[in-house]
Short mmCIF file of C-alpha atoms and ligand atoms in Angstrom, two decimals:
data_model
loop_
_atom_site.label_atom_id
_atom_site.label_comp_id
_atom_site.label_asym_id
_atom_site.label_seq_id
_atom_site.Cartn_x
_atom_site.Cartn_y
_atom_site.Cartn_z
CA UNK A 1 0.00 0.00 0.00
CA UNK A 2 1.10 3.46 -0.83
CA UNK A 3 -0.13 5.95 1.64
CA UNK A 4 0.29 8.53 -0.75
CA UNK A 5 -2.13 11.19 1.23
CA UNK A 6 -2.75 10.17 4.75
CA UNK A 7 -3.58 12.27 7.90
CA UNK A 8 -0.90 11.93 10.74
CA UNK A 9 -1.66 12.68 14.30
CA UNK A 10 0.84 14.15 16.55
CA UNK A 11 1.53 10.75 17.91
CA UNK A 12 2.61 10.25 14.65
CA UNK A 13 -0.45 7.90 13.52
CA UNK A 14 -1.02 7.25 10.48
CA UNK A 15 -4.74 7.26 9.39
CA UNK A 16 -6.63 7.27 6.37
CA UNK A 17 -9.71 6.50 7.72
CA UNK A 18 -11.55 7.40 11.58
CA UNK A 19 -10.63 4.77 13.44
CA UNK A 20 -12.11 4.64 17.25
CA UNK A 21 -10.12 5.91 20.22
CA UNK A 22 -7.49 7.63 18.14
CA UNK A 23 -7.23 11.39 19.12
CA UNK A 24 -7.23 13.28 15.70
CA UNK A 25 -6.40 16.66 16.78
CA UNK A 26 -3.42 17.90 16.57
CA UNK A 27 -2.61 16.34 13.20
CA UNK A 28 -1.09 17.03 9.59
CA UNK A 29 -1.73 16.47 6.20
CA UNK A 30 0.86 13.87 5.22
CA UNK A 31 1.95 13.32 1.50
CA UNK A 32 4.34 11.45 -0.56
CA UNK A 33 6.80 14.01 -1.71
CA UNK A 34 6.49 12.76 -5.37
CA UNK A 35 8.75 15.36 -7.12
CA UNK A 36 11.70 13.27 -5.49
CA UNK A 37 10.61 9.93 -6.95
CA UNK A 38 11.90 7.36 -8.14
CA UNK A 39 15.69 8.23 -6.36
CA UNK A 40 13.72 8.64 -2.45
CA UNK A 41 10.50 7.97 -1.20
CA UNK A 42 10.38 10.89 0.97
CA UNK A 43 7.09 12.13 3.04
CA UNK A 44 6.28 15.79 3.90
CA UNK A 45 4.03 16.55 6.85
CA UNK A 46 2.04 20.09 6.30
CA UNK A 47 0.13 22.50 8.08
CA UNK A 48 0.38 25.76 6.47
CA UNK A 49 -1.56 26.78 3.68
CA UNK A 50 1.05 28.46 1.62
CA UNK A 51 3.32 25.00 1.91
CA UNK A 52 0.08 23.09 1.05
CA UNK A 53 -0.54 24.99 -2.00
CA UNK A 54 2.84 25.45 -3.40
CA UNK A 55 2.93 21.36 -2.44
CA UNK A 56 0.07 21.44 -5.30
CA UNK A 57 1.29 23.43 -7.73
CA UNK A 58 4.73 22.20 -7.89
CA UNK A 59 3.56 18.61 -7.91
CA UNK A 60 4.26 17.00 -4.97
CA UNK A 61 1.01 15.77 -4.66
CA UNK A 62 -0.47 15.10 -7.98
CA UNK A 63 -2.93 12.88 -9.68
CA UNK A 64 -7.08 14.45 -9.67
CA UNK A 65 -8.08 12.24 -6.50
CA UNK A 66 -4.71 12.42 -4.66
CA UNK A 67 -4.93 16.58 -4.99
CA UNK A 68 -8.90 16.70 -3.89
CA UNK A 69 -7.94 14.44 -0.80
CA UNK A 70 -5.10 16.71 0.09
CA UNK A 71 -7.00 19.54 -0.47
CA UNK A 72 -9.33 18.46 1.70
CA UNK A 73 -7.08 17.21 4.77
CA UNK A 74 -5.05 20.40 4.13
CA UNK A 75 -7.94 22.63 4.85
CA UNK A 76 -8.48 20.72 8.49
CA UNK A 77 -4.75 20.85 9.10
CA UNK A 78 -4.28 24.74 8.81
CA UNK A 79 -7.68 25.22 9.88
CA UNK A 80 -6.90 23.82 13.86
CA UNK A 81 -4.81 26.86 14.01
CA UNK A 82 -7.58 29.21 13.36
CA UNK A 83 -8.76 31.11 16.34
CA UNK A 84 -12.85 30.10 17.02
CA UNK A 85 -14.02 33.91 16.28
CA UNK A 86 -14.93 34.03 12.75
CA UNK A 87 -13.69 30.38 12.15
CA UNK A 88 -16.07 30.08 9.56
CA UNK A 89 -15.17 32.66 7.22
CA UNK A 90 -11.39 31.84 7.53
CA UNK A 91 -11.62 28.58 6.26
CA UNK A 92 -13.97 29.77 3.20
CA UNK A 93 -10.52 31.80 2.85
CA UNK A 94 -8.47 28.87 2.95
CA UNK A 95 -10.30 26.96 0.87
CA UNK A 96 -10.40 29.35 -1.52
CA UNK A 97 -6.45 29.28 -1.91
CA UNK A 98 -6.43 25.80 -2.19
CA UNK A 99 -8.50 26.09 -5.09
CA UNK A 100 -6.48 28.33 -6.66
CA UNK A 101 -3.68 25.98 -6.87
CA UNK A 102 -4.59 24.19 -10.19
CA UNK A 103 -7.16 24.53 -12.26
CA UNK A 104 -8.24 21.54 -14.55
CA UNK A 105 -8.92 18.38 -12.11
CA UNK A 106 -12.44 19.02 -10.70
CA UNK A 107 -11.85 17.26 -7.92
CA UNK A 108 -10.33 19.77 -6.33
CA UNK A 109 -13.10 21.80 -6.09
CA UNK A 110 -15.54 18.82 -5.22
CA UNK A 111 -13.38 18.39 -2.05
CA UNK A 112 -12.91 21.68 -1.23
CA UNK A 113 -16.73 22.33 -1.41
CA UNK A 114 -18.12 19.46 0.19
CA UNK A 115 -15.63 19.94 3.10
CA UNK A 116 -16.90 23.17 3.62
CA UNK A 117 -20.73 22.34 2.87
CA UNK A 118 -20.14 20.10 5.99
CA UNK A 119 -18.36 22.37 8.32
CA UNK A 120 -22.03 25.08 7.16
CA UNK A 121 -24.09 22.04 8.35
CA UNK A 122 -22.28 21.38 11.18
CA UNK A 123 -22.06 25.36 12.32
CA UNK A 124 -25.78 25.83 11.51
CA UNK A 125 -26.65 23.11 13.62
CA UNK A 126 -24.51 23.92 16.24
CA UNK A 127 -23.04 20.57 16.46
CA UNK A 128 -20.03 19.33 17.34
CA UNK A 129 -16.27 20.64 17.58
CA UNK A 130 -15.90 22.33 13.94
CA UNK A 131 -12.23 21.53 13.66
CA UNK A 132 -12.56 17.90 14.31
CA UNK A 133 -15.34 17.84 11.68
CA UNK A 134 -13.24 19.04 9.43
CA UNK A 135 -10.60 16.34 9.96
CA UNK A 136 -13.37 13.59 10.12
CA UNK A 137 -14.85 15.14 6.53
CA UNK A 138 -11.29 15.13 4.94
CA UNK A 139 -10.65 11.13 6.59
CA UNK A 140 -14.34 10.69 4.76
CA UNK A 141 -13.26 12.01 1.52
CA UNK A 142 -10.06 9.96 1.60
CA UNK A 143 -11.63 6.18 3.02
CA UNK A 144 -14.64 7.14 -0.05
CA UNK A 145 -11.86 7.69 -2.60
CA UNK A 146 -10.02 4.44 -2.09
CA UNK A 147 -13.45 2.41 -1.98
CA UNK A 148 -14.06 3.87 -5.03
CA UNK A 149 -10.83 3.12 -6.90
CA UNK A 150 -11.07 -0.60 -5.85
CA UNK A 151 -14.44 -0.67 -7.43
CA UNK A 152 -13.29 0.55 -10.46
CA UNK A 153 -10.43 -1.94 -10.20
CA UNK A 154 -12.81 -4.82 -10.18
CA UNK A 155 -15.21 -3.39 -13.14
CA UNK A 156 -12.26 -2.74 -14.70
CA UNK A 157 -10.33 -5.63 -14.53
CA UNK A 158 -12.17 -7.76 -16.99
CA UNK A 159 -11.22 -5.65 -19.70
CA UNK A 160 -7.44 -7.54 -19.15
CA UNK A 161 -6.28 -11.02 -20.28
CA UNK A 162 -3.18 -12.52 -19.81
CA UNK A 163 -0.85 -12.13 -22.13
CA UNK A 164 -1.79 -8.72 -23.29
CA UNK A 165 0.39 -5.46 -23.69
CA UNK A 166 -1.69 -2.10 -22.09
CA UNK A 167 -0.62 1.04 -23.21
CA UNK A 168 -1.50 4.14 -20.12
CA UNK A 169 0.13 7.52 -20.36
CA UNK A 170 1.08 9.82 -16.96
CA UNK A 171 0.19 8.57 -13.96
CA UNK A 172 -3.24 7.30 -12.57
CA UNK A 173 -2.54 4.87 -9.86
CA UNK A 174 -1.47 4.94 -6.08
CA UNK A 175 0.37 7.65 -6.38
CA UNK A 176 -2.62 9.68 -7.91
CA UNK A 177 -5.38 8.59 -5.86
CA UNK A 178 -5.70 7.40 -2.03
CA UNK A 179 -4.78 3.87 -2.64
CA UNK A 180 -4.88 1.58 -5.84
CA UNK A 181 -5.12 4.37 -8.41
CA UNK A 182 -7.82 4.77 -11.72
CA UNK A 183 -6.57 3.60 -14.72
CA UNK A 184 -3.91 1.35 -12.75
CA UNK A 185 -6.96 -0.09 -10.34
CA UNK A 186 -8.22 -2.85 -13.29
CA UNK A 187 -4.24 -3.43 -13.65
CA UNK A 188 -3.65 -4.09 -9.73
CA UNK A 189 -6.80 -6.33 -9.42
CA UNK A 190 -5.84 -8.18 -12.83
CA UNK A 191 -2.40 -8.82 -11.57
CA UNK A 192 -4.14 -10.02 -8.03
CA UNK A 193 -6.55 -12.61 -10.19
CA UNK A 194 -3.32 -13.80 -11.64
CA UNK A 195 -3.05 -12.74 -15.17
CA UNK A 196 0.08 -12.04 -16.36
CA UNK A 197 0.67 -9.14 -19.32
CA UNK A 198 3.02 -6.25 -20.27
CA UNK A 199 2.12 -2.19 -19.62
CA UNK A 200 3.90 0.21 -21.47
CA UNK A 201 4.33 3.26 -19.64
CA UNK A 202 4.50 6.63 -21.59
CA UNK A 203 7.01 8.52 -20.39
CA UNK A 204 5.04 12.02 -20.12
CA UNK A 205 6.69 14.50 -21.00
CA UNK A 206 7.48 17.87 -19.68
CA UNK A 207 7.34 16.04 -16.23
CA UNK A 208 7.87 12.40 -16.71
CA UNK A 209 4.88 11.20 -14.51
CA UNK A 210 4.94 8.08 -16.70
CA UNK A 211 8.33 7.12 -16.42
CA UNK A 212 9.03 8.51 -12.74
CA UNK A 213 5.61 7.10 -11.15
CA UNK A 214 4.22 4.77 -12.91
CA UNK A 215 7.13 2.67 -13.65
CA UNK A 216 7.86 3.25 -10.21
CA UNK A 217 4.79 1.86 -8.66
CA UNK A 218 4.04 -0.90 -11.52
CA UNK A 219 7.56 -2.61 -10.68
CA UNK A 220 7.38 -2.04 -7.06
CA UNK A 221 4.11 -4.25 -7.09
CA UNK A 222 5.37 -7.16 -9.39
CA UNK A 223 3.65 -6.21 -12.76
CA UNK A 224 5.86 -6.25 -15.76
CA UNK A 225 6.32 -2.38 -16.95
CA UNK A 226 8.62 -0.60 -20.07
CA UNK A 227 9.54 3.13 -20.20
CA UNK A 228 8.51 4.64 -23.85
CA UNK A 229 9.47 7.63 -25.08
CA UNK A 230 5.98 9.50 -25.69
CA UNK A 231 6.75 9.65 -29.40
CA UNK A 232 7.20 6.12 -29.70
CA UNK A 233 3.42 4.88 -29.18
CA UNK A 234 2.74 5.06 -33.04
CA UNK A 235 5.09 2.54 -33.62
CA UNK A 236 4.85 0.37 -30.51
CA UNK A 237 0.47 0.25 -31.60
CA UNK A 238 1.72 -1.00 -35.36
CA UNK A 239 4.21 -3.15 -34.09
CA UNK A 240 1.44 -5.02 -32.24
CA UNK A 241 2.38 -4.84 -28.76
CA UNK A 242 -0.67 -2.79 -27.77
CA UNK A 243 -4.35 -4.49 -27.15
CA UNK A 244 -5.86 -2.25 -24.89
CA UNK A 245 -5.25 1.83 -23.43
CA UNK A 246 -6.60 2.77 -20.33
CA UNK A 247 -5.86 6.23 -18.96
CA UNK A 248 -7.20 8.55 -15.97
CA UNK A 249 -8.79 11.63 -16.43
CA UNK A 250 -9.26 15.00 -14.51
CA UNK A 251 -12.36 16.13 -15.35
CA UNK A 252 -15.08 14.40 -17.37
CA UNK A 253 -17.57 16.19 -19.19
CA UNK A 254 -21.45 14.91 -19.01
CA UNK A 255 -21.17 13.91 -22.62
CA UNK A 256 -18.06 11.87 -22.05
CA UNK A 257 -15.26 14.24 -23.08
CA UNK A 258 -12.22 13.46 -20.46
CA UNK A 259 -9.17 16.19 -20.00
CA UNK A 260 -6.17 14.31 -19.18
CA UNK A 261 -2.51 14.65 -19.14
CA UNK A 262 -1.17 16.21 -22.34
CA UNK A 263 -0.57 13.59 -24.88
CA UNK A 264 -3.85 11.37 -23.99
CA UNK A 265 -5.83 12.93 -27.15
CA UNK A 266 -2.66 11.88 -29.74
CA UNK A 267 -2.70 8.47 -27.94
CA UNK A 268 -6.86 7.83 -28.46
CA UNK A 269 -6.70 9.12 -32.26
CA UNK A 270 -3.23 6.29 -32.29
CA UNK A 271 -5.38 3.67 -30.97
CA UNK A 272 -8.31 4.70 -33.40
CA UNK A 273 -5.96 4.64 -36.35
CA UNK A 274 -5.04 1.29 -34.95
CA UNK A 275 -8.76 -0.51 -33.74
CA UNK A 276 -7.34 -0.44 -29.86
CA UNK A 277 -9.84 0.09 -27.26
CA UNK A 278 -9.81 3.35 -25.48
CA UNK A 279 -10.68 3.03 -22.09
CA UNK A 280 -10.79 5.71 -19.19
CA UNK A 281 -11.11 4.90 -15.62
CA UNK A 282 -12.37 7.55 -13.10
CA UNK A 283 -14.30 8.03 -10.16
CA UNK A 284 -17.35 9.83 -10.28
CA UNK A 285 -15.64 12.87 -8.03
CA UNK A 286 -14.14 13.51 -11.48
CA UNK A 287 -17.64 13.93 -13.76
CA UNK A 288 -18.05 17.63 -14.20
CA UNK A 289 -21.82 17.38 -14.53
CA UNK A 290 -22.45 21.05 -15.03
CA UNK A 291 -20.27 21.01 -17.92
CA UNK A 292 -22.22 19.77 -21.23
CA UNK A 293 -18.83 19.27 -23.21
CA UNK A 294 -15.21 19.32 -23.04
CA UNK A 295 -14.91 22.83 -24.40
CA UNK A 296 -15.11 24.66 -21.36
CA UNK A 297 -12.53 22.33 -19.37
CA UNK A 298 -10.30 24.91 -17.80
CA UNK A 299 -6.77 23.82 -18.91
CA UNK A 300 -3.67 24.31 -17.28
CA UNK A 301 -0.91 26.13 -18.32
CA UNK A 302 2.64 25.61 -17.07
CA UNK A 303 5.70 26.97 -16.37
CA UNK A 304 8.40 27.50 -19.42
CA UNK A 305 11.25 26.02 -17.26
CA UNK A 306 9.55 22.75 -17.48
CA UNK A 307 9.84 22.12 -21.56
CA UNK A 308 14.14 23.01 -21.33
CA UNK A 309 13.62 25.51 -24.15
CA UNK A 310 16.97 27.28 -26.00
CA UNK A 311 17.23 30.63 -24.31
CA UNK A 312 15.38 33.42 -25.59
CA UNK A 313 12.81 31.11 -27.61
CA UNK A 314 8.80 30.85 -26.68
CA UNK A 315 7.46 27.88 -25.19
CA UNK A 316 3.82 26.56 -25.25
CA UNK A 317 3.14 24.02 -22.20
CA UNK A 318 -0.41 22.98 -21.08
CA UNK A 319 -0.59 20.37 -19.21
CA UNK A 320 -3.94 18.76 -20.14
CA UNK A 321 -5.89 17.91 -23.38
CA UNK A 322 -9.43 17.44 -23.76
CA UNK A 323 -10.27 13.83 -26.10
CA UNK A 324 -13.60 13.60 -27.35
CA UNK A 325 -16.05 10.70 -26.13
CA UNK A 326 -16.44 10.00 -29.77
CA UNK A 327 -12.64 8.35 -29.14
CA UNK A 328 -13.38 6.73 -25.91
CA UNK A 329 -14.98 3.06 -25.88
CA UNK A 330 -15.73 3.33 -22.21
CA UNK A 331 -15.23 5.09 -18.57
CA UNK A 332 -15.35 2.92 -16.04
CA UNK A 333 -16.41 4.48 -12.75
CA UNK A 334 -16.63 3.26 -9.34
CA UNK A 335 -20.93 2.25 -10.40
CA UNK A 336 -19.21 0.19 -12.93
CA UNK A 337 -18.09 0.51 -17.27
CA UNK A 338 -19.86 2.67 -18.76
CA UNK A 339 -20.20 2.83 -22.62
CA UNK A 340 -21.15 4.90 -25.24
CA UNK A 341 -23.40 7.15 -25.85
CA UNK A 342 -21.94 8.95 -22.67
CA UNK A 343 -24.62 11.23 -20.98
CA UNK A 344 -23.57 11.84 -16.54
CA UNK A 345 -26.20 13.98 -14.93
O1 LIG B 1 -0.29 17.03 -13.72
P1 LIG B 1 -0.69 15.78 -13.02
O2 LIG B 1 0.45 14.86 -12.77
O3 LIG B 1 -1.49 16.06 -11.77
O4 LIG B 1 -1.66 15.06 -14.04
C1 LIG B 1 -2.31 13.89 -13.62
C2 LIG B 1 -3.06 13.20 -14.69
O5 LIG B 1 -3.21 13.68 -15.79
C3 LIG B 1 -3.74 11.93 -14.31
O6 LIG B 1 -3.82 11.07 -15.40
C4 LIG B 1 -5.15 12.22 -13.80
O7 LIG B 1 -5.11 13.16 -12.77
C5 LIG B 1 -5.84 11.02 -13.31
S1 LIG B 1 -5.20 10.51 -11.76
C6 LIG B 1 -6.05 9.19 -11.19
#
């Protein structure tokens, strides 16, 4: 198990769910520092809201589910040191920093909201200590997220035989999500039936999620993984070696359309081309409902530094690109594969 967002208590307990008797308060957001992966597998413990959101923004914690988790125990960690007078107002300001960390996974904003649609319930009804509730909504969030990527793990997993080679691009497992991961989940619970087959892990360029993570995790748990170059998928599809592409997504539109990491669109138009299955996997956190299409997905733009550009010459770097459910065969959710026509209310 990779407790890649946990909660830790001052005792220095580890949670990621509420677990009887254990006093939650003081306590930190723990993550995975994953900008130090694969060389150390190094945790940071966080309480501050500007650490939490440059934590964010420069990747540490990463992945649509990992970041709305984090968001979410982040809030409860810097909120405990928020004096009681006006407590509710200060942690709509919180919150509203920690959604200005990144922009395209929608997650972030599901978290943030519901978190704070429970700490209005709790305030109008005068119940309980609002701080704690805050923890015990972020532990919710968290326990949910990994129920949910098991289930898609098991809908999932029948979409993989033995023997095959599976093509995923950035990285949508453990490292993304609580536990277990999206597009990684059918993998994991594939691998746990006992079927044996290859993944080919897109590097991902600017940032190399692909080769850094999900190599990373894949090997770590026993499944046989290779590092491709991003540009080499066209090739690696007509030499065969691909039957299936799942990937994750960061926001899902009602008709289907899922943003992902740059590079997913080029990879479903590939696998068209090439009569591969297209698969997302997502949890439901992820469905933008009020969004009819992909058009309006806000995508991310990143920092020049990241490409490695000559000096002096213009880069272009978003991070995310919108394919259209026309491309996609199915999303499989934590209610199970979905397939087209797409329509989430
Ligand atoms: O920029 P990142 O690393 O946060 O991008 C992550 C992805 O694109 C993932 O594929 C997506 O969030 C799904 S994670 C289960």
């Amino acid at each position: 198990m990779l407790e890649t967002v946990r909660w830790i208590t001052a005792e220095g307990t580890v949670l990621d769910c509420f677990e009887a008797g254990v006093p939650l308060l003081p306590g930190k957001l723990r993550i995975i520092d994953q900008t130090q992966l694969p060389k150390d597998l190094v945790y940071l413990e966080l309480d501050d809201i500007e650490e939490i959101v440059a934590a964010i923004k420069r990747l540490s914690v990463r992945g649509a589910p990992a970041i709305g988790c984090a968001a979410a125990l982040g809030l409860a960690a810097c909120a405990q040191h928020l004096p009681d007078e006006g407590f509710a107002g200060a942690v709509e300001a919180l919150a509203d920093k920690l959604a200005a960390s990144r922009p395209t996974a929608v997650n972030l904003f599901w978290a943030l909201e519901r978190a704070c649609a429970h700490l209005r319930k709790c305030a109008l009804a005068r119940s309980g200590d609002l701080k704690l509730e805050l923890v015990l909504e972020g532990l919710a969030i968290l326990a949910e997220d990994i129920r949910m990527c098991r289930a898609i793990g098991a809908h999932g997993a029948p979409l993989i035989e033995a023997g095959m080679g599976i093509l995923t691009h950035c990285n949508a497992g453990a490292l993304a999500t609580g536990d277990f991961g999206t597009a990684l989940a059918p993998m994991y619970a594939a691998h746990d039936a006992g079927r044996r087959f290859t993944v080919y892990s897109d590097e991902t360029r600017p940032l190399n999620q692909g080769s850094r993570l999900t190599a990373w995790e894949l090997h770590r748990a026993g499944i046989d993984v290779v590092t491709i170059c991003d540009n080499m998928a066209a090739q690696v599809m007509k030499e065969g070696k691909i039957d299936l592409v799942i990937v994750g997504s960061d926001r899902i539109a009602a008709n289907g359309d899922a943003a992902n990491k740059i590079g997913t669109y080029g990879l479903a138009v590939l696998a068209k081309h090439h009569g591969i299955p297209f698969y997302v996997a997502a949890p439901t956190s992820t469905i933008d409902t009020a969004l009819a299409t992909g058009a309006r997905i806000p995508i991310e733009h990143r920092a020049a530094a990241e490409i490695g550009a000559a000096d002096g010459v213009r880069v272009y770097n978003p991070a995310f690109d919108v394919t259209p459910h026309e491309l996609i065969s199915g999303i499989v959710t934590e209610n199970g594969l979905h397939r087209p026509p797409f329509k989430f209310v």
